[in-house]
Short mmCIF file of C-alpha atoms in Angstrom, two decimals:
data_model
loop_
_atom_site.label_atom_id
_atom_site.label_comp_id
_atom_site.label_asym_id
_atom_site.label_seq_id
_atom_site.Cartn_x
_atom_site.Cartn_y
_atom_site.Cartn_z
CA MET A 1 -0.30 -0.01 17.25
CA ILE A 2 0.01 -2.66 15.14
CA TYR A 3 3.78 -2.35 13.32
CA ASP A 4 7.04 -2.05 15.09
CA LYS A 5 10.16 -0.22 13.22
CA LEU A 6 14.09 -1.41 13.64
CA PHE A 7 14.67 1.83 15.55
CA GLU A 8 12.65 4.05 18.12
CA PHE A 9 13.49 7.43 19.34
CA ASP A 10 13.93 7.54 23.41
CA GLU A 11 12.70 10.43 25.82
CA SER A 12 15.81 12.24 24.58
CA GLY A 13 15.57 11.89 20.99
CA VAL A 14 18.21 9.21 20.76
CA PRO A 15 16.99 6.41 18.12
CA LEU A 16 17.57 2.90 19.53
CA PRO A 17 17.36 -0.69 18.39
CA GLN A 18 13.84 -1.78 18.43
CA LEU A 19 13.14 -4.63 16.04
CA ALA A 20 16.97 -4.41 15.22
CA GLU A 21 19.36 -6.19 18.23
CA LYS A 22 21.80 -4.17 17.27
CA VAL A 23 23.84 -1.73 14.26
CA ASP A 24 27.20 -1.83 13.55
CA ILE A 25 28.28 1.49 11.77
CA SER A 26 31.28 2.24 9.75
CA ALA A 27 33.74 4.60 10.24
CA ASP A 28 32.76 6.93 7.54
CA ASN A 29 29.10 6.60 8.55
CA LYS A 30 27.98 5.11 5.02
CA SER A 31 27.61 1.41 5.98
CA PHE A 32 24.97 -0.05 8.72
CA THR A 33 24.77 -4.00 9.42
CA ILE A 34 21.41 -4.48 11.08
CA LYS A 35 20.83 -7.67 13.20
CA LEU A 36 17.34 -8.26 14.05
CA ARG A 37 16.20 -9.63 17.29
CA ASP A 38 15.82 -13.75 17.37
CA GLY A 39 12.31 -15.15 17.66
CA LEU A 40 10.66 -12.03 16.17
CA LYS A 41 7.21 -13.20 14.49
CA PHE A 42 4.38 -11.58 12.95
CA SER A 43 0.85 -11.26 14.21
CA ASP A 44 0.08 -14.18 12.14
CA GLY A 45 3.04 -16.49 13.89
CA THR A 46 5.30 -16.53 10.75
CA PRO A 47 9.14 -15.27 11.27
CA ILE A 48 10.34 -11.69 11.25
CA THR A 49 13.26 -12.08 8.59
CA SER A 50 15.56 -9.57 6.41
CA ASP A 51 13.60 -10.33 3.25
CA ASP A 52 10.44 -8.42 4.87
CA VAL A 53 12.26 -5.84 6.49
CA ILE A 54 14.01 -4.99 2.76
CA GLN A 55 11.12 -4.76 1.13
CA SER A 56 9.23 -2.78 3.67
CA LEU A 57 11.82 -0.55 3.80
CA THR A 58 11.73 0.05 -0.27
CA ARG A 59 8.10 0.50 0.17
CA TRP A 60 8.72 3.33 2.69
CA ALA A 61 11.40 4.78 0.81
CA SER A 62 8.72 5.29 -1.54
CA ARG A 63 6.26 6.99 -0.12
CA ASP A 64 8.29 9.08 3.08
CA GLN A 65 9.97 12.20 2.60
CA THR A 66 12.51 11.17 4.64
CA GLY A 67 12.66 7.44 2.98
CA GLN A 68 13.01 9.69 -0.15
CA LEU A 69 16.12 11.00 1.26
CA LEU A 70 17.79 7.72 2.21
CA ARG A 71 16.69 6.09 -0.78
CA ALA A 72 18.56 9.03 -3.03
CA ARG A 73 21.57 7.86 -0.81
CA THR A 74 21.59 4.32 -1.22
CA LYS A 75 23.91 2.39 -2.91
CA ASP A 76 22.89 -0.94 -2.18
CA LEU A 77 20.51 -2.90 0.27
CA VAL A 78 21.60 -6.17 0.60
CA LYS A 79 20.31 -9.09 2.59
CA ILE A 80 23.62 -10.88 4.70
CA ASP A 81 21.44 -13.72 5.84
CA ASP A 82 17.97 -14.71 7.26
CA ASN A 83 18.41 -12.19 10.34
CA THR A 84 21.08 -9.56 8.79
CA LEU A 85 21.03 -7.16 6.19
CA ARG A 86 23.15 -4.21 5.15
CA ILE A 87 22.82 -0.69 4.17
CA ASP A 88 25.57 0.94 2.11
CA LEU A 89 25.04 4.39 1.13
CA THR A 90 26.96 7.14 -1.16
CA GLU A 91 27.36 9.67 1.73
CA SER A 92 26.78 9.89 5.01
CA PHE A 93 23.39 9.78 6.68
CA ASP A 94 21.91 9.38 10.15
CA VAL A 95 20.19 5.80 9.01
CA PRO A 96 19.00 5.03 12.71
CA SER A 97 16.77 8.85 13.27
CA ALA A 98 15.33 8.08 9.92
CA LEU A 99 14.17 4.58 10.41
CA ALA A 100 12.79 5.84 13.63
CA GLY A 101 10.97 8.60 12.50
CA ILE A 102 7.17 9.08 13.74
CA THR A 103 5.54 10.91 11.29
CA GLY A 104 4.64 10.85 7.51
CA ASN A 105 4.89 7.00 6.69
CA PRO A 106 6.65 5.75 9.55
CA ALA A 107 9.35 2.88 8.49
CA PHE A 108 6.98 -0.06 9.92
CA ILE A 109 7.88 -3.80 9.17
CA MET A 110 5.49 -5.53 7.36
CA PRO A 111 5.38 -9.00 6.00
CA LYS A 112 7.14 -8.94 2.25
CA ARG A 113 3.57 -10.07 0.99
CA VAL A 114 2.00 -7.02 2.22
CA ALA A 115 4.91 -4.77 1.78
CA SER A 116 4.98 -5.48 -2.01
CA LEU A 117 1.58 -4.11 -3.01
CA PRO A 118 2.08 -1.18 -5.11
CA PRO A 119 2.86 1.87 -2.58
CA THR A 120 -0.37 3.54 -3.71
CA GLU A 121 -2.76 1.06 -2.71
CA ALA A 122 -4.72 0.99 0.55
CA LEU A 123 -3.74 -1.76 2.64
CA THR A 124 -6.54 -4.91 3.63
CA ASP A 125 -4.06 -7.02 5.13
CA THR A 126 -3.17 -5.94 8.18
CA VAL A 127 -0.62 -8.64 9.80
CA GLY A 128 1.74 -6.67 11.79
CA SER A 129 5.16 -6.61 13.48
CA GLY A 130 3.85 -4.58 16.78
CA PRO A 131 1.77 -5.80 20.01
CA TYR A 132 -1.42 -4.99 18.72
CA GLN A 133 -3.60 -6.07 15.49
CA PHE A 134 -6.86 -4.81 14.36
CA ASP A 135 -10.14 -6.21 14.79
CA PHE A 136 -11.61 -6.09 11.36
CA SER A 137 -14.56 -8.30 12.42
CA THR A 138 -15.35 -4.97 14.70
CA TRP A 139 -14.82 -1.95 12.81
CA LYS A 140 -16.87 0.72 12.20
CA PRO A 141 -15.82 3.36 10.28
CA GLY A 142 -16.18 6.70 11.63
CA GLN A 143 -16.93 5.44 14.93
CA MET A 144 -14.78 2.71 16.41
CA ARG A 145 -11.68 0.79 16.12
CA VAL A 146 -10.70 -2.30 18.19
CA TYR A 147 -7.25 -3.42 18.74
CA THR A 148 -6.20 -6.65 20.16
CA LYS A 149 -3.16 -8.32 22.11
CA ASN A 150 -0.58 -9.70 19.32
CA SER A 151 0.04 -13.15 21.79
CA TYR A 152 3.20 -13.66 19.31
CA TYR A 153 4.40 -10.27 19.96
CA ILE A 154 8.11 -9.92 21.72
CA PRO A 155 8.96 -7.25 24.12
CA ARG A 156 12.59 -6.05 24.69
CA ASP A 157 13.90 -6.44 28.25
CA GLU A 158 14.79 -2.84 28.34
CA ALA A 159 12.71 -0.26 30.27
CA ALA A 160 10.51 2.01 28.59
CA SER A 161 11.50 5.11 27.19
CA PHE A 162 9.41 7.27 25.25
CA TYR A 163 8.94 5.13 21.79
CA ALA A 164 11.98 3.07 22.57
CA GLY A 165 12.60 -0.29 24.88
CA ARG A 166 9.66 -2.64 26.41
CA LYS A 167 6.57 -2.44 24.92
CA GLU A 168 3.98 -4.30 26.45
CA ALA A 169 0.30 -4.99 25.39
CA VAL A 170 -0.83 -4.70 28.83
CA MET A 171 -4.66 -4.23 28.04
CA ASP A 172 -6.08 -7.36 26.13
CA ARG A 173 -8.28 -5.17 24.15
CA ILE A 174 -8.17 -1.08 23.46
CA GLU A 175 -10.99 0.70 21.83
CA PHE A 176 -10.63 3.97 19.79
CA SER A 177 -14.19 5.90 19.67
CA TYR A 178 -14.84 8.71 17.65
CA VAL A 179 -17.34 11.20 19.66
CA PRO A 180 -18.32 14.04 17.53
CA ASP A 181 -20.24 15.85 20.17
CA PRO A 182 -17.69 17.11 22.88
CA ASN A 183 -20.38 17.25 25.16
CA THR A 184 -21.03 13.58 24.92
CA ALA A 185 -17.35 12.64 24.74
CA MET A 186 -17.15 15.04 28.28
CA ALA A 187 -19.97 12.62 29.83
CA SER A 188 -18.23 10.05 29.02
CA MET A 189 -15.42 10.76 30.67
CA LEU A 190 -17.29 11.75 33.88
CA THR A 191 -19.08 8.33 34.18
CA GLY A 192 -15.41 6.47 33.53
CA LYS A 193 -16.79 5.00 30.21
CA GLN A 194 -13.87 6.38 28.62
CA ASP A 195 -10.42 6.60 29.70
CA ILE A 196 -8.25 9.09 27.79
CA TRP A 197 -9.36 11.87 25.90
CA LEU A 198 -7.20 13.40 23.00
CA ASP A 199 -7.48 17.34 22.52
CA PRO A 200 -10.92 18.01 24.03
CA PRO A 201 -11.89 21.57 23.36
CA MET A 202 -10.58 23.86 25.78
CA ALA A 203 -14.28 24.83 27.36
CA ASN A 204 -14.40 21.22 28.03
CA ALA A 205 -10.87 20.81 29.26
CA VAL A 206 -11.61 23.74 31.57
CA ALA A 207 -14.73 22.02 33.56
CA LEU A 208 -13.06 19.03 33.55
CA ARG A 209 -10.62 20.30 35.93
CA ASN A 210 -12.75 20.43 38.81
CA ASN A 211 -13.14 16.60 38.77
CA PRO A 212 -11.23 15.21 41.21
CA ASN A 213 -10.67 11.66 39.46
CA LEU A 214 -9.30 13.61 35.94
CA LYS A 215 -6.34 14.68 35.15
CA VAL A 216 -6.09 18.15 32.65
CA VAL A 217 -2.51 18.15 31.29
CA LYS A 218 -0.45 19.72 28.57
CA GLY A 219 -0.12 17.21 25.67
CA TYR A 220 2.58 17.03 23.02
CA SER A 221 3.58 20.44 21.37
CA LEU A 222 2.03 21.41 17.70
CA GLN A 223 3.52 24.22 14.96
CA GLY A 224 0.55 25.46 13.60
CA LEU A 225 0.34 26.35 9.91
CA PHE A 226 -1.63 27.10 7.06
CA VAL A 227 -0.61 24.67 3.98
CA ILE A 228 -0.11 26.38 0.53
CA ASN A 229 -0.50 25.19 -2.90
CA HIS A 230 2.33 26.25 -4.99
CA VAL A 231 1.18 25.01 -7.96
CA VAL A 232 -2.04 27.20 -8.79
CA PRO A 233 -2.57 31.05 -8.60
CA PRO A 234 -2.48 33.24 -6.83
CA PHE A 235 0.29 31.35 -4.16
CA ASP A 236 2.19 30.71 -7.36
CA ASN A 237 3.39 34.13 -6.23
CA VAL A 238 5.70 35.24 -3.69
CA LYS A 239 3.99 38.12 -2.83
CA ALA A 240 0.68 36.49 -2.41
CA LYS A 241 2.21 34.34 0.19
CA GLN A 242 4.33 37.07 1.72
CA ALA A 243 0.74 38.98 1.90
CA LEU A 244 -0.70 36.04 4.21
CA THR A 245 1.77 36.57 6.88
CA TYR A 246 0.76 40.21 6.86
CA LEU A 247 -3.02 38.94 7.66
CA ILE A 248 -2.05 36.86 11.14
CA ASP A 249 -1.52 37.92 14.34
CA GLN A 250 -0.17 34.83 15.93
CA LYS A 251 -1.24 35.93 19.39
CA GLU A 252 -4.77 37.18 18.04
CA ILE A 253 -5.38 33.62 16.34
CA ASN A 254 -4.14 31.32 18.87
CA ALA A 255 -6.24 33.74 21.70
CA ILE A 256 -9.13 32.76 18.95
CA ALA A 257 -8.26 29.11 18.40
CA VAL A 258 -6.97 27.70 21.31
CA GLY A 259 -7.64 29.85 23.75
CA ASP A 260 -6.17 29.45 27.30
CA PRO A 261 -2.59 31.38 27.09
CA GLU A 262 -1.06 28.56 29.25
CA PHE A 263 -1.43 26.33 26.27
CA TRP A 264 0.56 28.66 23.35
CA HIS A 265 3.03 31.12 22.22
CA ALA A 266 3.71 32.95 19.53
CA CYS A 267 6.94 31.85 17.66
CA TYR A 268 8.72 32.67 14.34
CA ALA A 269 11.27 29.66 13.98
CA PHE A 270 10.35 27.52 10.83
CA LEU A 271 12.40 24.39 12.95
CA THR A 272 9.92 25.79 16.26
CA CYS A 273 11.06 27.56 19.26
CA SER A 274 11.62 24.87 21.39
CA GLY A 275 14.03 22.77 19.09
CA THR A 276 17.59 22.14 19.22
CA TYR A 277 17.94 23.75 15.66
CA GLY A 278 14.82 26.39 15.99
CA ASN A 279 15.99 30.22 15.64
CA GLU A 280 13.61 33.19 15.46
CA SER A 281 15.80 35.89 14.91
CA VAL A 282 16.99 34.60 11.42
CA TYR A 283 13.39 35.00 10.33
CA ASP A 284 13.13 37.62 8.06
CA GLY A 285 9.34 38.21 7.48
CA HIS A 286 6.53 39.88 9.25
CA ARG A 287 5.76 39.58 12.74
CA GLY A 288 3.80 40.88 15.45
CA PRO A 289 -0.10 42.38 14.37
CA ALA A 290 -1.79 41.89 11.40
CA ASN A 291 -1.07 44.93 8.33
CA VAL A 292 -3.86 44.68 6.22
CA GLU A 293 -2.79 47.31 4.17
CA LYS A 294 0.48 46.29 3.37
CA ALA A 295 -1.29 42.62 2.97
CA LYS A 296 -3.96 44.32 0.36
CA GLU A 297 -0.78 45.97 -1.77
CA LEU A 298 1.29 42.45 -1.83
CA PHE A 299 -1.61 40.71 -3.27
CA ASN A 300 -2.19 43.28 -6.06
CA GLU A 301 1.11 43.12 -6.84
CA ALA A 302 0.75 39.69 -6.77
CA GLY A 303 -1.85 40.36 -9.84
CA TYR A 304 -4.55 38.95 -8.02
CA ASP A 305 -7.38 38.40 -10.81
CA GLY A 306 -10.49 38.55 -7.84
CA GLN A 307 -10.53 34.69 -8.60
CA PRO A 308 -12.10 33.06 -5.47
CA VAL A 309 -9.23 31.99 -2.74
CA VAL A 310 -10.50 28.05 -2.10
CA ILE A 311 -9.98 27.29 1.73
CA LEU A 312 -10.72 23.75 2.92
CA ASP A 313 -11.94 24.25 6.30
CA PRO A 314 -12.27 20.93 8.46
CA THR A 315 -14.94 21.21 10.55
CA ASP A 316 -14.67 18.76 13.13
CA TRP A 317 -11.11 19.91 14.03
CA PRO A 318 -12.14 23.12 16.24
CA GLU A 319 -8.84 25.03 16.48
CA ALA A 320 -8.01 24.27 12.64
CA HIS A 321 -11.54 25.35 11.93
CA ALA A 322 -11.41 28.37 13.94
CA ARG A 323 -7.89 29.31 12.27
CA ALA A 324 -9.64 28.68 8.98
CA LEU A 325 -12.37 30.90 9.98
CA TYR A 326 -9.56 33.35 11.06
CA LEU A 327 -8.03 33.89 7.77
CA ALA A 328 -10.96 33.86 5.53
CA GLN A 329 -12.43 36.85 7.52
CA GLN A 330 -8.87 38.61 7.03
CA LEU A 331 -8.65 37.61 3.75
CA ARG A 332 -11.96 39.06 3.30
CA GLU A 333 -10.96 42.32 4.89
CA ILE A 334 -8.55 43.15 1.97
CA GLY A 335 -11.44 42.89 -0.60
CA VAL A 336 -9.90 38.86 -1.76
CA LYS A 337 -13.24 36.49 -2.56
CA VAL A 338 -13.05 33.40 -0.68
CA ASP A 339 -14.65 30.26 -0.95
CA LEU A 340 -14.56 28.60 2.56
CA GLN A 341 -15.22 25.03 1.86
CA ALA A 342 -16.82 23.05 4.73
CA MET A 343 -16.05 19.35 5.19
CA ASP A 344 -14.48 16.60 7.78
CA TRP A 345 -10.71 16.05 8.30
CA GLY A 346 -11.16 12.30 6.45
CA THR A 347 -12.67 14.50 2.98
CA LEU A 348 -10.18 17.19 3.61
CA THR A 349 -6.94 14.50 3.06
CA SER A 350 -8.70 13.28 0.26
CA ARG A 351 -9.03 16.85 -1.60
CA ARG A 352 -5.72 17.65 -0.99
CA THR A 353 -4.42 15.41 -3.28
CA SER A 354 -5.65 17.32 -6.05
CA LYS A 355 -3.70 19.77 -8.25
CA GLU A 356 -6.59 21.09 -10.23
CA PRO A 357 -6.83 24.91 -10.47
CA ALA A 358 -8.78 26.02 -7.48
CA ASP A 359 -12.43 26.76 -9.44
CA LYS A 360 -12.34 23.27 -11.06
CA GLY A 361 -12.28 21.09 -7.71
CA GLY A 362 -8.81 21.90 -6.23
CA TRP A 363 -7.76 24.38 -3.43
CA ASN A 364 -5.26 27.01 -2.01
CA LEU A 365 -4.94 26.52 1.74
CA PHE A 366 -5.89 24.66 4.96
CA PRO A 367 -4.78 24.82 8.16
CA ASN A 368 -2.46 22.14 9.55
CA VAL A 369 0.09 21.33 12.14
CA MET A 370 3.51 19.43 12.58
CA GLU A 371 3.97 17.68 15.86
CA GLY A 372 7.11 19.29 17.51
CA GLN A 373 9.70 16.84 17.79
CA PRO A 374 9.71 16.30 14.41
CA ALA A 375 9.18 20.09 13.12
CA SER A 376 12.33 20.66 15.12
CA SER A 377 14.79 18.94 12.33
CA PRO A 378 15.31 19.80 8.59
CA LEU A 379 15.28 15.67 8.19
CA THR A 380 11.69 15.03 9.54
CA HIS A 381 9.89 18.15 9.01
CA LEU A 382 7.46 16.91 6.51
CA MET A 383 6.13 20.37 5.16
CA LEU A 384 9.35 22.08 5.03
CA ALA A 385 10.68 19.85 2.48
CA SER A 386 10.57 21.67 -0.90
CA SER A 387 11.25 18.98 -3.16
CA CYS A 388 8.41 20.08 -5.90
CA GLU A 389 6.62 16.73 -7.14
CA LYS A 390 8.06 14.77 -4.20
CA ALA A 391 7.46 17.53 -1.93
CA TRP A 392 4.26 16.69 0.84
CA PHE A 393 0.74 18.37 -0.21
CA GLY A 394 1.36 21.56 -1.38
CA TRP A 395 4.40 20.94 -3.37
CA PRO A 396 6.41 23.64 -2.44
CA CYS A 397 9.48 23.56 -4.90
CA ASP A 398 13.07 25.57 -3.64
CA LYS A 399 16.21 24.51 -4.66
CA GLN A 400 18.08 26.47 -1.95
CA ILE A 401 15.79 24.90 0.57
CA GLU A 402 16.71 21.32 -0.72
CA ASP A 403 20.67 21.96 -0.97
CA LEU A 404 20.19 23.28 2.44
CA ARG A 405 18.34 20.34 3.60
CA ALA A 406 20.97 18.06 1.80
CA SER A 407 23.99 19.96 3.59
CA PHE A 408 22.71 19.65 7.13
CA ILE A 409 21.70 15.85 6.38
CA ARG A 410 25.46 14.82 5.19
CA THR A 411 27.00 16.84 8.38
CA VAL A 412 27.89 15.43 11.59
CA ASP A 413 29.24 18.51 13.52
CA ILE A 414 26.28 19.97 15.74
CA ASP A 415 27.85 23.57 15.40
CA GLU A 416 27.95 23.09 11.27
CA LYS A 417 24.11 21.75 11.65
CA LYS A 418 22.87 24.41 13.74
CA LYS A 419 24.71 27.04 11.02
CA ILE A 420 22.97 25.73 8.24
CA ALA A 421 19.59 25.25 9.89
CA ASP A 422 19.72 29.02 10.73
CA GLU A 423 20.48 29.91 6.77
CA LEU A 424 17.40 27.32 5.72
CA GLN A 425 15.25 28.79 8.26
CA ALA A 426 16.48 32.15 6.74
CA ARG A 427 15.56 30.81 3.30
CA ALA A 428 12.40 29.59 4.06
CA SER A 429 11.07 33.14 5.54
CA ALA A 430 11.55 34.08 1.91
CA TYR A 431 10.10 31.46 0.01
CA LEU A 432 7.49 30.50 2.53
CA PRO A 433 6.93 26.74 2.29
CA PHE A 434 4.11 27.24 4.32
CA VAL A 435 2.90 30.18 6.51
CA MET A 436 3.32 29.85 10.80
CA THR A 437 0.82 30.41 13.04
CA GLY A 438 2.03 29.84 16.17
CA GLU A 439 3.02 27.15 18.49
CA TYR A 440 0.34 25.06 21.39
CA ASN A 441 0.43 22.14 23.23
CA VAL A 442 -3.30 20.34 22.76
CA VAL A 443 -5.11 19.21 25.92
CA MET A 444 -5.11 15.79 27.37
CA SER A 445 -7.35 14.56 29.66
CA TYR A 446 -7.42 10.81 31.40
CA GLY A 447 -8.04 9.01 34.56
CA LEU A 448 -6.49 8.88 37.83
CA ASN A 449 -6.22 5.53 37.77
CA ILE A 450 -4.31 5.57 34.28
CA GLU A 451 -0.57 4.96 34.20
CA GLY A 452 1.64 4.77 31.91
CA PHE A 453 0.25 6.81 28.97
CA ILE A 454 2.91 9.67 28.09
CA PRO A 455 0.74 13.05 26.95
CA SER A 456 4.13 14.35 25.28
CA ALA A 457 4.46 11.99 22.17
CA PRO A 458 3.66 13.37 19.42
CA GLU A 459 1.80 10.65 18.56
CA PRO A 460 -0.16 8.76 20.94
CA PHE A 461 0.57 5.18 21.91
CA PHE A 462 -1.29 3.00 24.26
CA TRP A 463 1.00 0.21 24.79
CA ASN A 464 2.27 -0.14 28.60
CA VAL A 465 -1.15 1.72 29.43
CA ARG A 466 -2.55 0.09 32.41
CA ARG A 467 -5.30 0.58 35.27
CA LYS A 468 -3.87 1.11 38.64
CA SER A 469 -6.12 -1.81 39.85
CA GLN A 470 -4.40 -4.18 37.51
#
């Protein structure tokens, strides 16, 4: 809402210039000269310059998985003039796609003074480059966030296409409300107090289908998974991780967690079943109904010592909560002690940073998802990256996966990329950086009078959204 990027993905997944006016790419794909659009300003009215961009990319590259891959290949990041910069690389890399990424820590452009703060420090200065600005004065944590139009923002002239093209702040004010009780949220939708409901529980969505003033549609796709802590027992042993796959029946867990089969399907492709590089046939692990006897055998072979397995359970996320309950019960079935710790998602995001033993404030497992679009590529799948201490929470560590990801990134030929992606997914099925639980679409509900909202966007956005009366 408050930041823009140099490039954004269009509806075909092509990265297009956004804050950038154009990019000149060398023949060897190792040098990228990026020129900014003229007249760009931050929400405080100050100009956006190449100094701001360079510092913003430096901060991003220290935080984001894709950014770290780019930084490792960057020979030089230089200012040409106030509106132009150049990125020189040691090997070929798809820079526009990396800078257009929508998950993790996106390559947002912020003022140099903000981007110069320590990357681990929470930001309180929210002056940004995007179509909206954050209203601190009305912020009620856990209740409501308010965004107001950034009058200095200059939209592109091109037609909007997914995240790319024209971003117009049609609404002067947009409110994000946190309504934990689904029945209260449903009443707000039925009475028109709220315009859009992101991911309502299936029971409420079914009830809303009967209202002639509302749409209930498939939203963006998600790859369901369990995040595994690879640095503490028992899942530092691959056999314990394999045991998890024998405990999960994807049809069973999705019937419980998601419900309506129209919204989910089983999938054993680490790069998603609908993506360009996804391939279920190379998956060499267990699939189909659970096999508790095999799971029990593998846990014993892993040397399980009877210590409780700590599962972080986000009770304010119904689908993930259901998956946590399911796996906890499956583990109990094979004699594993389970410590199912209930918490809200905000608490979980703090807790997941701990590398302490599970019985000393750490953790072993928690349910999560990857958005379908970024999950479909080795470049942007955060949880597939297995770069040890630099990896996402859970810290998977596998040189073969990282070598294959590096080969994928260097390669330009699409057929060769697919070959590498197959090898990577085969290796992932043996190492198991995470355990898949199938794929599903979130449910979206919004008023028939709402135009410009795109339910399929992996990270929902609200520029270009308008009411028909407007």
